[in-house]
mmCIF file of C-alpha atoms and ligand atoms in Angstrom:
data_model
loop_
_atom_site.group_PDB
_atom_site.id
_atom_site.type_symbol
_atom_site.label_atom_id
_atom_site.label_comp_id
_atom_site.label_asym_id
_atom_site.label_seq_id
_atom_site.Cartn_x
_atom_site.Cartn_y
_atom_site.Cartn_z
ATOM 1 C CA UNK A 1 116.312 149.561 -131.067
ATOM 2 C CA UNK A 2 116.435 146.945 -133.871
ATOM 3 C CA UNK A 3 120.100 146.180 -134.598
ATOM 4 C CA UNK A 4 121.019 146.815 -138.262
ATOM 5 C CA UNK A 5 124.653 146.272 -138.914
ATOM 6 C CA UNK A 6 126.554 149.295 -140.290
ATOM 7 C CA UNK A 7 128.148 148.282 -143.645
ATOM 8 C CA UNK A 8 131.602 148.592 -142.477
ATOM 9 C CA UNK A 9 131.148 146.282 -139.426
ATOM 10 C CA UNK A 10 129.271 143.757 -141.618
ATOM 11 C CA UNK A 11 132.203 143.893 -144.002
ATOM 12 C CA UNK A 12 134.758 143.202 -141.280
ATOM 13 C CA UNK A 13 132.800 140.296 -139.952
ATOM 14 C CA UNK A 14 132.521 138.984 -143.427
ATOM 15 C CA UNK A 15 136.457 139.070 -143.726
ATOM 16 C CA UNK A 16 136.857 137.466 -140.404
ATOM 17 C CA UNK A 17 134.430 134.743 -141.378
ATOM 18 C CA UNK A 18 136.479 134.262 -144.576
ATOM 19 C CA UNK A 19 139.693 133.932 -142.487
ATOM 20 C CA UNK A 20 137.993 131.403 -140.296
ATOM 21 C CA UNK A 21 137.126 129.358 -143.222
ATOM 22 C CA UNK A 22 140.711 129.558 -144.487
ATOM 23 C CA UNK A 23 142.200 128.471 -141.164
ATOM 24 C CA UNK A 24 139.707 125.625 -141.009
ATOM 25 C CA UNK A 25 140.493 124.524 -144.607
ATOM 26 C CA UNK A 26 144.137 124.604 -144.046
ATOM 27 C CA UNK A 27 143.960 122.061 -141.183
ATOM 28 C CA UNK A 28 141.483 119.860 -143.074
ATOM 29 C CA UNK A 29 143.612 119.775 -146.078
ATOM 30 C CA UNK A 30 146.551 118.740 -144.114
ATOM 31 C CA UNK A 31 144.603 115.864 -142.633
ATOM 32 C CA UNK A 32 142.674 115.109 -145.694
ATOM 33 C CA UNK A 33 139.461 115.733 -143.731
ATOM 34 C CA UNK A 34 136.084 116.567 -145.434
ATOM 35 C CA UNK A 35 132.385 116.145 -144.843
ATOM 36 C CA UNK A 36 131.550 114.386 -148.018
ATOM 37 C CA UNK A 37 130.101 111.021 -147.437
ATOM 38 C CA UNK A 38 129.769 111.552 -143.616
ATOM 39 C CA UNK A 39 126.993 109.358 -142.172
ATOM 40 C CA UNK A 40 126.401 112.158 -139.535
ATOM 41 C CA UNK A 41 125.370 115.755 -139.984
ATOM 42 C CA UNK A 42 126.649 118.212 -137.304
ATOM 43 C CA UNK A 43 123.875 120.580 -138.008
ATOM 44 C CA UNK A 44 121.664 118.649 -135.586
ATOM 45 C CA UNK A 45 124.028 119.536 -132.729
ATOM 46 C CA UNK A 46 122.676 121.660 -129.820
ATOM 47 C CA UNK A 47 124.835 124.762 -129.731
ATOM 48 C CA UNK A 48 124.377 128.141 -128.134
ATOM 49 C CA UNK A 49 125.714 131.347 -129.501
ATOM 50 C CA UNK A 50 126.672 134.485 -127.668
ATOM 51 C CA UNK A 51 127.090 137.540 -129.859
ATOM 52 C CA UNK A 52 124.776 140.209 -131.066
ATOM 53 C CA UNK A 53 126.813 140.761 -134.142
ATOM 54 C CA UNK A 54 126.551 137.274 -135.462
ATOM 55 C CA UNK A 55 122.844 137.351 -134.635
ATOM 56 C CA UNK A 56 122.394 140.465 -136.615
ATOM 57 C CA UNK A 57 124.538 139.253 -139.584
ATOM 58 C CA UNK A 58 122.381 136.070 -139.719
ATOM 59 C CA UNK A 59 119.370 138.217 -139.968
ATOM 60 C CA UNK A 60 121.090 140.318 -142.725
ATOM 61 C CA UNK A 61 121.192 137.027 -144.744
ATOM 62 C CA UNK A 62 117.734 136.160 -143.925
ATOM 63 C CA UNK A 63 116.428 139.590 -144.921
ATOM 64 C CA UNK A 64 118.006 139.174 -148.279
ATOM 65 C CA UNK A 65 115.922 136.144 -149.192
ATOM 66 C CA UNK A 66 112.567 136.277 -150.990
ATOM 67 C CA UNK A 67 109.642 136.712 -148.631
ATOM 68 C CA UNK A 68 108.301 133.110 -149.092
ATOM 69 C CA UNK A 69 111.694 131.583 -148.360
ATOM 70 C CA UNK A 70 112.176 133.681 -145.327
ATOM 71 C CA UNK A 71 108.764 132.757 -143.972
ATOM 72 C CA UNK A 72 109.421 129.042 -144.467
ATOM 73 C CA UNK A 73 112.568 129.176 -142.614
ATOM 74 C CA UNK A 74 111.045 131.238 -139.800
ATOM 75 C CA UNK A 75 108.198 128.678 -139.408
ATOM 76 C CA UNK A 76 110.864 125.953 -139.278
ATOM 77 C CA UNK A 77 112.752 127.893 -136.445
ATOM 78 C CA UNK A 78 109.693 128.212 -134.569
ATOM 79 C CA UNK A 79 108.919 124.556 -134.679
ATOM 80 C CA UNK A 80 112.425 123.807 -133.754
ATOM 81 C CA UNK A 81 112.250 126.025 -130.698
ATOM 82 C CA UNK A 82 109.012 124.510 -129.481
ATOM 83 C CA UNK A 83 110.360 121.032 -129.824
ATOM 84 C CA UNK A 84 113.711 122.079 -128.206
ATOM 85 C CA UNK A 85 111.999 123.626 -125.179
ATOM 86 C CA UNK A 86 109.795 120.558 -124.809
ATOM 87 C CA UNK A 87 112.918 118.215 -124.694
ATOM 88 C CA UNK A 88 114.768 120.533 -122.379
ATOM 89 C CA UNK A 89 111.720 120.356 -120.040
ATOM 90 C CA UNK A 90 111.948 116.577 -120.089
ATOM 91 C CA UNK A 91 115.628 116.806 -118.992
ATOM 92 C CA UNK A 92 116.986 115.906 -122.492
ATOM 93 C CA UNK A 93 119.549 117.712 -124.651
ATOM 94 C CA UNK A 94 117.861 118.414 -127.964
ATOM 95 C CA UNK A 95 119.220 116.760 -131.191
ATOM 96 C CA UNK A 96 117.313 118.425 -133.761
ATOM 97 C CA UNK A 97 118.133 119.420 -137.274
ATOM 98 C CA UNK A 98 119.003 123.219 -137.544
ATOM 99 C CA UNK A 99 115.974 124.934 -139.281
ATOM 100 C CA UNK A 100 118.446 126.389 -141.789
ATOM 101 C CA UNK A 101 119.536 122.865 -143.049
ATOM 102 C CA UNK A 102 117.570 121.966 -146.118
ATOM 103 C CA UNK A 103 118.312 118.588 -147.654
ATOM 104 C CA UNK A 104 121.919 118.702 -146.079
ATOM 105 C CA UNK A 105 122.769 122.265 -147.171
ATOM 106 C CA UNK A 106 122.871 125.399 -145.211
ATOM 107 C CA UNK A 107 120.276 127.952 -146.502
ATOM 108 C CA UNK A 108 122.295 130.775 -145.170
ATOM 109 C CA UNK A 109 125.775 129.402 -145.635
ATOM 110 C CA UNK A 110 127.548 132.774 -146.175
ATOM 111 C CA UNK A 111 125.970 133.994 -142.816
ATOM 112 C CA UNK A 112 126.484 130.825 -140.706
ATOM 113 C CA UNK A 113 127.980 131.461 -137.306
ATOM 114 C CA UNK A 114 131.432 131.007 -136.014
ATOM 115 C CA UNK A 115 130.646 127.757 -134.305
ATOM 116 C CA UNK A 116 129.508 126.323 -137.666
ATOM 117 C CA UNK A 117 132.743 127.441 -139.253
ATOM 118 C CA UNK A 118 135.101 125.914 -136.728
ATOM 119 C CA UNK A 119 133.602 122.588 -135.593
ATOM 120 C CA UNK A 120 135.139 119.632 -137.178
ATOM 121 C CA UNK A 121 138.884 119.890 -137.221
ATOM 122 C CA UNK A 122 141.286 119.619 -134.103
ATOM 123 C CA UNK A 123 141.779 122.994 -132.644
ATOM 124 C CA UNK A 124 143.160 124.963 -129.798
ATOM 125 C CA UNK A 125 142.226 127.864 -127.818
ATOM 126 C CA UNK A 126 143.750 129.838 -124.978
ATOM 127 C CA UNK A 127 141.370 131.395 -122.463
ATOM 128 C CA UNK A 128 141.719 134.818 -121.043
ATOM 129 C CA UNK A 129 142.970 133.170 -117.679
ATOM 130 C CA UNK A 130 145.693 131.495 -119.744
ATOM 131 C CA UNK A 131 144.362 127.974 -119.712
ATOM 132 C CA UNK A 132 144.751 126.217 -122.997
ATOM 133 C CA UNK A 133 141.862 124.207 -124.348
ATOM 134 C CA UNK A 134 142.152 121.436 -126.930
ATOM 135 C CA UNK A 135 139.303 120.412 -129.176
ATOM 136 C CA UNK A 136 139.811 116.923 -130.738
ATOM 137 C CA UNK A 137 137.472 117.573 -133.764
ATOM 138 C CA UNK A 138 134.482 115.819 -134.863
ATOM 139 C CA UNK A 139 134.185 111.922 -134.508
ATOM 140 C CA UNK A 140 135.232 111.395 -138.054
ATOM 141 C CA UNK A 141 138.196 113.624 -137.764
ATOM 142 C CA UNK A 142 139.272 111.757 -134.533
ATOM 143 C CA UNK A 143 139.015 108.392 -136.443
ATOM 144 C CA UNK A 144 141.115 109.726 -139.312
ATOM 145 C CA UNK A 145 143.738 111.004 -137.034
ATOM 146 C CA UNK A 146 143.888 107.645 -135.102
ATOM 147 C CA UNK A 147 144.168 105.808 -138.414
ATOM 148 C CA UNK A 148 147.114 107.976 -139.390
ATOM 149 C CA UNK A 149 148.766 107.287 -136.005
ATOM 150 C CA UNK A 150 151.025 110.370 -135.878
ATOM 151 C CA UNK A 151 152.531 111.913 -132.821
ATOM 152 C CA UNK A 152 150.034 114.310 -131.106
ATOM 153 C CA UNK A 153 152.398 117.128 -131.076
ATOM 154 C CA UNK A 154 152.648 116.971 -134.746
ATOM 155 C CA UNK A 155 148.879 117.094 -135.310
ATOM 156 C CA UNK A 156 147.844 120.257 -137.189
ATOM 157 C CA UNK A 157 145.473 122.421 -135.075
ATOM 158 C CA UNK A 158 143.242 125.265 -135.982
ATOM 159 C CA UNK A 159 144.308 128.043 -133.483
ATOM 160 C CA UNK A 160 140.961 129.713 -132.492
ATOM 161 C CA UNK A 161 142.236 132.281 -129.956
ATOM 162 C CA UNK A 162 142.896 135.228 -132.374
ATOM 163 C CA UNK A 163 139.729 134.633 -134.330
ATOM 164 C CA UNK A 164 137.641 134.525 -131.246
ATOM 165 C CA UNK A 165 139.258 137.831 -129.930
ATOM 166 C CA UNK A 166 138.569 139.545 -133.190
ATOM 167 C CA UNK A 167 135.111 138.556 -133.032
ATOM 168 C CA UNK A 168 134.651 139.963 -129.445
ATOM 169 C CA UNK A 169 136.346 143.236 -130.709
ATOM 170 C CA UNK A 170 133.673 143.520 -133.560
ATOM 171 C CA UNK A 171 130.945 142.720 -130.886
ATOM 172 C CA UNK A 172 132.328 145.440 -128.626
ATOM 173 C CA UNK A 173 132.201 148.003 -131.500
ATOM 174 C CA UNK A 174 128.526 147.136 -132.215
ATOM 175 C CA UNK A 175 127.227 147.269 -128.621
ATOM 176 C CA UNK A 176 129.523 150.134 -127.554
ATOM 177 C CA UNK A 177 128.089 151.972 -124.656
ATOM 178 C CA UNK A 178 125.130 149.648 -124.269
ATOM 179 C CA UNK A 179 126.846 146.418 -123.056
ATOM 180 C CA UNK A 180 125.954 147.213 -119.420
ATOM 181 C CA UNK A 181 122.264 147.326 -120.286
ATOM 182 C CA UNK A 182 122.157 144.550 -122.815
ATOM 183 C CA UNK A 183 120.936 141.115 -121.799
ATOM 184 C CA UNK A 184 123.603 138.277 -122.446
ATOM 185 C CA UNK A 185 123.071 136.376 -125.627
ATOM 186 C CA UNK A 186 122.628 132.677 -125.103
ATOM 187 C CA UNK A 187 120.543 131.352 -128.105
ATOM 188 C CA UNK A 188 120.259 128.670 -130.599
ATOM 189 C CA UNK A 189 120.214 129.657 -134.208
ATOM 190 C CA UNK A 190 116.527 128.856 -134.133
ATOM 191 C CA UNK A 191 115.851 131.190 -131.269
ATOM 192 C CA UNK A 192 117.827 133.953 -133.012
ATOM 193 C CA UNK A 193 115.555 133.581 -136.067
ATOM 194 C CA UNK A 194 112.306 133.191 -134.344
ATOM 195 C CA UNK A 195 112.916 136.091 -132.027
ATOM 196 C CA UNK A 196 113.482 138.501 -134.853
ATOM 197 C CA UNK A 197 116.618 140.720 -135.376
ATOM 198 C CA UNK A 198 118.364 141.503 -132.124
ATOM 199 C CA UNK A 199 117.459 144.505 -130.092
ATOM 200 C CA UNK A 200 119.392 146.707 -127.823
ATOM 201 C CA UNK A 201 117.807 148.965 -125.091
ATOM 202 C CA UNK A 202 117.013 152.530 -125.791
ATOM 203 C CA UNK A 203 119.340 155.001 -124.023
ATOM 204 C CA UNK A 204 117.703 157.326 -121.722
ATOM 205 C CA UNK A 205 118.789 160.128 -119.566
ATOM 206 C CA UNK A 206 119.453 157.592 -116.809
ATOM 207 C CA UNK A 207 122.001 155.868 -118.838
ATOM 208 C CA UNK A 208 124.765 158.329 -119.313
ATOM 209 C CA UNK A 209 127.223 156.050 -120.905
ATOM 210 C CA UNK A 210 125.104 155.834 -124.027
HETATM 211 S S1 LIG B 301 132.249 117.993 -139.303
HETATM 212 FE FE1 LIG B 301 132.543 115.733 -139.031
HETATM 213 S S2 LIG B 301 130.777 114.808 -138.240
HETATM 214 FE FE2 LIG B 301 130.222 116.887 -138.890
HETATM 215 S S3 LIG B 301 129.519 116.418 -141.056
HETATM 216 FE FE3 LIG B 301 131.715 116.944 -141.209
HETATM 217 S S4 LIG B 301 132.727 114.978 -141.182
HETATM 218 FE FE4 LIG B 301 130.719 114.681 -140.259
HETATM 219 S S1 LIG B 302 123.431 127.730 -139.606
HETATM 220 FE FE1 LIG B 302 123.873 126.302 -141.321
HETATM 221 S S2 LIG B 302 125.829 125.265 -140.949
HETATM 222 FE FE2 LIG B 302 125.101 126.113 -139.035
HETATM 223 S S3 LIG B 302 123.979 124.506 -137.992
HETATM 224 FE FE3 LIG B 302 122.335 125.726 -139.307
HETATM 225 S S4 LIG B 302 122.403 124.690 -141.217
HETATM 226 FE FE4 LIG B 302 124.357 123.961 -140.163
#
């Protein structure tokens, strides 16, 4: 079954994404951090993503593009995947520009994934087992923090825990009754694009939870 997002769920995800952006901007502004003029571009970092709902929302953005644009991006995604698998086969971690990044800009900016919206500023997150994780931010943000020389406990942090929990709730709403049958998602953006929109298994008489 091809996953088409119900409009209400897509709207809930849009609002959550907006709040992620606001939380990120609040910390970035306090630090005076921004990407303008950065010699690096994080869109070549190798990240895996884990939710059907983000995959489906990415495709919702792609589906709204004109056919020729969509085909261009899909071709780029296929080329990325081929190269990434080749590098992984050689034991290397791929460092390849995301197929959606064109001349430094994200082609599906409003549909980019959570990782794209949270990477950069210092952040914290509490895992379900209670362990607290701290993320120092990107190299440029770390340099900025160091140059300011403030105390570590005064550092503004993006709190990711609640945002991530809300994403998990939306994911559960989408795959309700099928989680036990659905393979885990562990994909690059390129793989999410080149594999087509996500699919969930059909329910059958032998799957009474559906
Ligand atoms: S998040 Fe940091 S490393 Fe990435 S582009 Fe922005 S400033 Fe550069
Ligand atoms: S989806 Fe957009 S923001 Fe995220 S890595 Fe790709 S180009 Fe960059």
